[in-house]
Coordinates of C-alpha atoms in Angstrom, one line a residue:
X1 CA -34.0 5.0 -12.6
X2 CA -33.9 3.0 -16.0
X3 CA -34.3 -0.7 -15.9
X4 CA -31.2 -3.0 -17.0
X5 CA -30.0 -6.5 -16.8
X6 CA -26.7 -6.3 -15.2
X7 CA -25.7 -9.4 -17.1
X8 CA -25.4 -7.4 -20.4
X9 CA -22.1 -6.0 -19.6
X10 CA -20.5 -9.5 -18.1
X11 CA -17.7 -7.6 -16.0
X12 CA -19.9 -4.9 -14.3
X13 CA -18.4 -4.4 -11.0
X14 CA -20.6 -3.4 -8.5
X15 CA -19.5 -2.7 -4.7
X16 CA -22.2 -3.1 -1.7
X17 CA -21.3 -1.8 1.6
X18 CA -22.3 -3.0 5.5
X19 CA -21.4 -1.8 8.8
X20 CA -18.6 -3.5 10.7
X21 CA -19.5 -4.9 13.8
X22 CA -16.3 -3.8 15.5
X23 CA -13.1 -6.1 15.9
X24 CA -10.3 -6.9 13.2
X25 CA -11.0 -10.0 11.1
X26 CA -8.0 -12.3 10.5
X27 CA -8.7 -12.5 6.7
X28 CA -7.9 -8.5 6.8
X29 CA -4.3 -9.4 7.5
X30 CA -4.0 -12.0 5.0
X31 CA -1.7 -10.9 1.8
X32 CA -3.8 -12.7 -0.7
X33 CA -7.4 -11.5 -2.1
X34 CA -10.2 -13.9 -0.3
X35 CA -13.1 -11.4 -0.9
X36 CA -14.6 -13.8 -3.6
X37 CA -14.5 -16.5 -1.1
X38 CA -16.3 -14.6 1.6
X39 CA -18.7 -13.2 -0.6
X40 CA -20.0 -16.5 -1.9
X41 CA -20.2 -18.1 1.7
X42 CA -17.2 -20.4 1.3
X43 CA -16.2 -21.5 5.0
X44 CA -12.4 -20.8 5.4
X45 CA -10.2 -23.6 7.2
X46 CA -9.7 -23.2 10.9
X47 CA -5.9 -24.1 9.8
X48 CA -4.0 -20.7 8.8
X49 CA -0.5 -20.2 7.4
X50 CA 2.0 -17.9 8.8
X51 CA 0.9 -15.4 7.1
X52 CA -2.8 -15.5 8.7
X53 CA -4.5 -16.8 5.7
X54 CA -7.1 -19.8 5.8
X55 CA -4.8 -22.8 4.0
X56 CA -7.8 -23.7 2.1
X57 CA -11.6 -22.7 1.7
X58 CA -14.6 -25.0 1.8
X59 CA -16.8 -24.2 -0.9
X60 CA -19.0 -27.1 -1.5
X61 CA -22.2 -25.2 -1.1
X62 CA -21.6 -24.1 -4.6
X63 CA -22.2 -27.4 -6.0
X64 CA -25.7 -27.5 -4.9
X65 CA -27.1 -24.2 -6.4
X66 CA -30.1 -24.6 -8.5
X67 CA -30.3 -23.2 -12.1
X68 CA -33.6 -21.9 -11.1
X69 CA -32.8 -19.6 -8.1
X70 CA -30.5 -16.6 -7.7
X71 CA -28.0 -16.3 -5.1
X72 CA -27.0 -13.2 -3.5
X73 CA -24.7 -12.6 0.2
X74 CA -25.6 -16.0 1.4
X75 CA -29.4 -15.6 0.6
X76 CA -31.2 -17.7 -1.7
X77 CA -34.1 -16.2 -4.3
X78 CA -36.9 -17.9 -6.1
X79 CA -38.0 -17.2 -9.4
X80 CA -39.9 -13.8 -9.0
X81 CA -38.6 -12.8 -5.8
X82 CA -37.2 -9.6 -5.0
X83 CA -34.0 -8.2 -3.5
X84 CA -34.8 -5.8 -0.5
X85 CA -33.6 -2.5 -1.8
X86 CA -31.6 -1.7 1.2
X87 CA -29.2 -4.6 0.4
X88 CA -28.1 -3.0 -2.9
X89 CA -28.9 0.6 -2.7
X90 CA -25.3 1.6 -1.8
X91 CA -24.4 -0.6 -5.4
X92 CA -26.4 2.0 -7.3
X93 CA -29.2 -0.6 -7.8
X94 CA -32.8 -1.3 -6.8
X95 CA -35.8 -3.3 -7.8
X96 CA -33.6 -6.3 -8.5
X97 CA -35.8 -9.4 -9.3
X98 CA -34.8 -13.0 -9.9
X99 CA -35.8 -14.0 -13.5
X100 CA -35.4 -16.9 -15.9
X101 CA -33.0 -16.3 -18.9
X102 CA -34.4 -18.5 -21.5
X103 CA -31.6 -18.3 -23.7
X104 CA -29.1 -19.2 -21.0
X105 CA -31.5 -21.4 -19.2
X106 CA -30.5 -19.9 -15.8
X107 CA -32.1 -17.6 -13.2
X108 CA -30.2 -14.2 -12.8
X109 CA -31.3 -10.9 -11.4
X110 CA -32.3 -7.9 -13.3
X111 CA -32.3 -4.5 -11.8
X112 CA -33.2 -0.6 -11.9
X113 CA -30.0 1.6 -12.2
X114 CA -29.8 4.5 -9.7
X115 CA -28.6 7.5 -11.9
X116 CA -26.9 10.0 -9.4
X117 CA -26.7 13.8 -10.1
X118 CA -22.8 13.4 -9.4
X119 CA -22.6 11.0 -12.1
X120 CA -23.9 13.1 -14.9
X121 CA -23.0 16.5 -14.0
X122 CA -19.5 17.8 -13.3
X123 CA -18.2 18.6 -9.8
X124 CA -19.1 22.3 -8.7
X125 CA -15.8 24.0 -7.9
X126 CA -15.8 24.7 -4.2
X127 CA -18.1 22.2 -3.2
X128 CA -17.8 18.8 -1.7
X129 CA -20.4 15.9 -1.5
X130 CA -22.0 15.1 1.6
X131 CA -22.7 11.3 2.0
X132 CA -24.5 9.1 4.4
X133 CA -24.1 5.6 5.3
X134 CA -25.0 3.1 2.7
X135 CA -26.3 5.6 0.3
X136 CA -25.4 5.4 -3.5
X137 CA -25.8 9.0 -4.0
X138 CA -24.6 12.1 -2.3
X139 CA -27.6 13.7 0.2
X140 CA -26.2 17.3 -0.7
X141 CA -23.2 19.2 -1.4
X142 CA -21.3 21.7 1.2
X143 CA -20.1 24.9 -0.7
X144 CA -18.2 28.2 0.2
X145 CA -18.2 29.2 3.7
X146 CA -20.4 26.0 4.8
X147 CA -17.4 23.9 3.4
X148 CA -14.9 25.9 4.8
X149 CA -16.6 25.6 8.6
X150 CA -17.0 21.5 8.3
X151 CA -14.5 19.5 10.5
X152 CA -11.6 17.9 8.9
X153 CA -10.2 14.1 9.0
X154 CA -6.8 13.4 8.2
X155 CA -5.7 9.8 7.0
X156 CA -1.6 9.5 6.3
X157 CA -1.1 12.6 4.6
X158 CA -4.5 13.0 2.7
X159 CA -7.1 15.4 4.3
X160 CA -11.1 15.2 3.8
X161 CA -14.1 17.3 4.9
X162 CA -16.9 16.0 7.2
X163 CA -19.3 14.0 4.9
X164 CA -16.8 12.7 2.3
X165 CA -16.3 9.0 1.6
X166 CA -12.5 8.2 2.7
X167 CA -10.4 5.4 1.5
X168 CA -8.2 3.6 3.8
X169 CA -4.8 3.0 1.8
X170 CA -4.0 -0.5 3.5
X171 CA -7.4 -1.7 3.7
X172 CA -9.1 -1.3 0.2
X173 CA -12.0 -3.2 1.6
X174 CA -12.6 -0.6 4.2
X175 CA -14.5 2.6 3.5
X176 CA -15.3 5.3 6.1
X177 CA -17.2 8.9 6.0
X178 CA -15.2 11.7 7.5
X179 CA -16.9 12.8 11.2
X180 CA -16.1 15.5 13.6
X181 CA -14.7 13.0 16.1
X182 CA -13.0 10.8 13.6
X183 CA -9.9 9.0 14.8
X184 CA -7.4 7.3 12.4
X185 CA -5.9 5.0 15.3
X186 CA -9.4 3.1 15.8
X187 CA -10.6 2.8 12.1
X188 CA -12.4 -0.7 12.1
X189 CA -14.5 0.7 15.3
X190 CA -15.3 4.0 13.8
X191 CA -19.1 4.6 13.4
X192 CA -19.2 5.5 9.9
X193 CA -16.7 2.9 8.8
X194 CA -18.0 0.0 6.5
X195 CA -16.8 -2.9 4.7
X196 CA -17.0 -3.3 1.0
X197 CA -19.1 -6.4 -0.2
X198 CA -18.8 -7.4 -3.6
X199 CA -22.0 -7.9 -5.4
X200 CA -20.6 -9.8 -8.6
X201 CA -23.5 -12.4 -7.7
X202 CA -25.3 -10.2 -9.7
X203 CA -23.6 -10.9 -12.6
X204 CA -24.8 -14.1 -14.7
X205 CA -24.5 -17.2 -12.7
X206 CA -22.8 -18.8 -15.7
X207 CA -19.6 -17.2 -15.0
X208 CA -19.2 -19.0 -11.9
X209 CA -20.9 -22.1 -12.8
X210 CA -18.2 -22.0 -15.8
X211 CA -15.3 -22.1 -13.3
X212 CA -13.8 -18.5 -14.2
X213 CA -11.2 -17.2 -12.1
X214 CA -11.4 -13.8 -10.2
X215 CA -9.2 -11.3 -11.6
X216 CA -7.8 -8.6 -9.0
X217 CA -6.8 -5.3 -10.5
X218 CA -4.8 -2.5 -8.7
X219 CA -5.6 -2.4 -4.8
X220 CA -9.2 -2.6 -5.5
X221 CA -11.3 -4.7 -2.7
X222 CA -13.3 -6.6 -5.3
X223 CA -12.8 -8.8 -8.6
X224 CA -12.2 -6.4 -11.4
X225 CA -13.4 -9.1 -13.7
X226 CA -13.7 -13.1 -14.2
X227 CA -11.8 -14.9 -16.5
X228 CA -12.8 -17.9 -17.8
X229 CA -10.7 -21.0 -18.4
X230 CA -9.4 -21.5 -22.0
X231 CA -8.1 -24.4 -23.6
X232 CA -4.6 -22.8 -24.4
X233 CA -3.9 -22.4 -20.5
X234 CA -0.9 -24.0 -19.4
X235 CA 0.7 -24.4 -15.9
X236 CA 4.1 -22.9 -15.8
X237 CA 6.7 -25.4 -15.8
X238 CA 9.6 -23.1 -14.5
X239 CA 10.3 -23.0 -10.8
X240 CA 7.4 -23.1 -8.5
X241 CA 6.3 -19.6 -8.0
X242 CA 7.2 -18.2 -4.6
X243 CA 4.2 -16.4 -3.7
X244 CA 5.1 -13.1 -1.7
X245 CA 3.0 -10.6 0.2
X246 CA 3.5 -6.8 0.1
X247 CA 6.6 -6.7 2.2
X248 CA 8.4 -9.6 0.3
X249 CA 7.3 -12.3 2.7
X250 CA 7.2 -15.7 1.4
X251 CA 4.0 -17.1 1.7
X252 CA 3.8 -20.9 3.1
X253 CA 2.5 -23.2 0.5
X254 CA 3.2 -26.7 2.0
X255 CA -0.6 -28.0 1.8
X256 CA -2.2 -30.9 0.4
X257 CA -5.3 -29.2 -1.5
X258 CA -4.9 -28.3 -4.9
X259 CA -6.9 -25.5 -7.1
X260 CA -9.0 -26.8 -10.2
X261 CA -9.3 -24.2 -13.0
X262 CA -11.1 -25.7 -16.3
X263 CA -9.2 -29.2 -17.0
X264 CA -6.1 -28.0 -15.0
X265 CA -5.0 -28.7 -11.3
X266 CA -2.7 -26.7 -9.6
X267 CA -0.6 -27.0 -6.6
X268 CA -0.3 -24.1 -3.9
X269 CA 2.6 -21.9 -5.3
X270 CA 1.7 -22.9 -9.0
X271 CA 0.8 -20.5 -11.9
X272 CA -0.5 -20.4 -15.2
X273 CA 1.6 -19.1 -18.1
X274 CA 1.0 -15.5 -18.0
X275 CA -1.4 -14.4 -21.0
X276 CA -0.4 -11.1 -22.7
X277 CA -3.6 -9.1 -24.2
X278 CA -4.3 -5.6 -25.4
X279 CA -5.8 -4.8 -22.0
X280 CA -2.7 -6.2 -19.9
X281 CA -1.2 -8.9 -18.7
X282 CA -3.1 -11.7 -16.7
X283 CA -1.0 -13.5 -14.0
X284 CA -3.2 -16.5 -12.3
X285 CA -1.7 -18.3 -9.2
X286 CA -3.2 -21.3 -7.0
X287 CA -2.3 -19.5 -3.8
X288 CA -5.5 -20.4 -1.4
X289 CA -7.7 -23.6 -3.0
X290 CA -9.8 -24.5 -4.5
X291 CA -9.9 -21.7 -6.8
X292 CA -7.4 -20.0 -8.6
X293 CA -7.1 -16.2 -8.9
X294 CA -5.7 -13.7 -11.3
X295 CA -3.9 -10.2 -11.1
X296 CA -4.4 -7.9 -14.2
X297 CA -1.4 -5.6 -14.9
X298 CA -2.6 -3.0 -17.2
X299 CA -0.8 -2.9 -20.5

């Protein structure tokens, strides 16, 4: 393992997995991404809109975060404190320690990165990786006759071998490991299904402290990056945006709460003028206050 500071790559994306205890969460049906809120420990309003989304989140605890402490998954870490490896090993990290960044004058995590064999060597033809719960790396590979004799799982039209990680098309925050008795009709209750938690708090806290907005890309569960407010940002003065879910149903926008982004205050349904870059188009919306969220469409 090689020691690194995860803050040297500001948009470093890490996914951490925890076991689902059963049941279906209302937030799982919400067409607006809320993973940044739940990861930060913001409390959803009891009042929901017609699409099953909280009308707003209470993130007041973020205002009281200290610059000499680190925060991860609702836990506070003092300087020199270590994060238990089991909390971050599925993110392919270990030995995470809260340290003071003298230049930034803020505490941040420094970790060692786990290098799996499958990261550096090409996939062996005729073999499938075999994963165990919450592990970063495959425990082994099944090849030849051994692979042929493995039970199969099917999700939609995609088939997997036992031990493979499976992505759930309608729930990007859910990952399952194929098992012999897998039942697609009862996904959340499966013993080897996990909800993907986003470890973006391992990024420099200055990203959040400066009011950056989460940027979602494609069908990914976690924010792809964070976009800081820019002086040139402007609220679109065209007709108020009608936010819609994937089925084209308009999302209820008649609430009093507002989103703040830099010096701007947006009403629910308002958006920023899209930013066109060499990477793609950034479209930022106020859908569930108090944070703006963005979508990146590749160029």
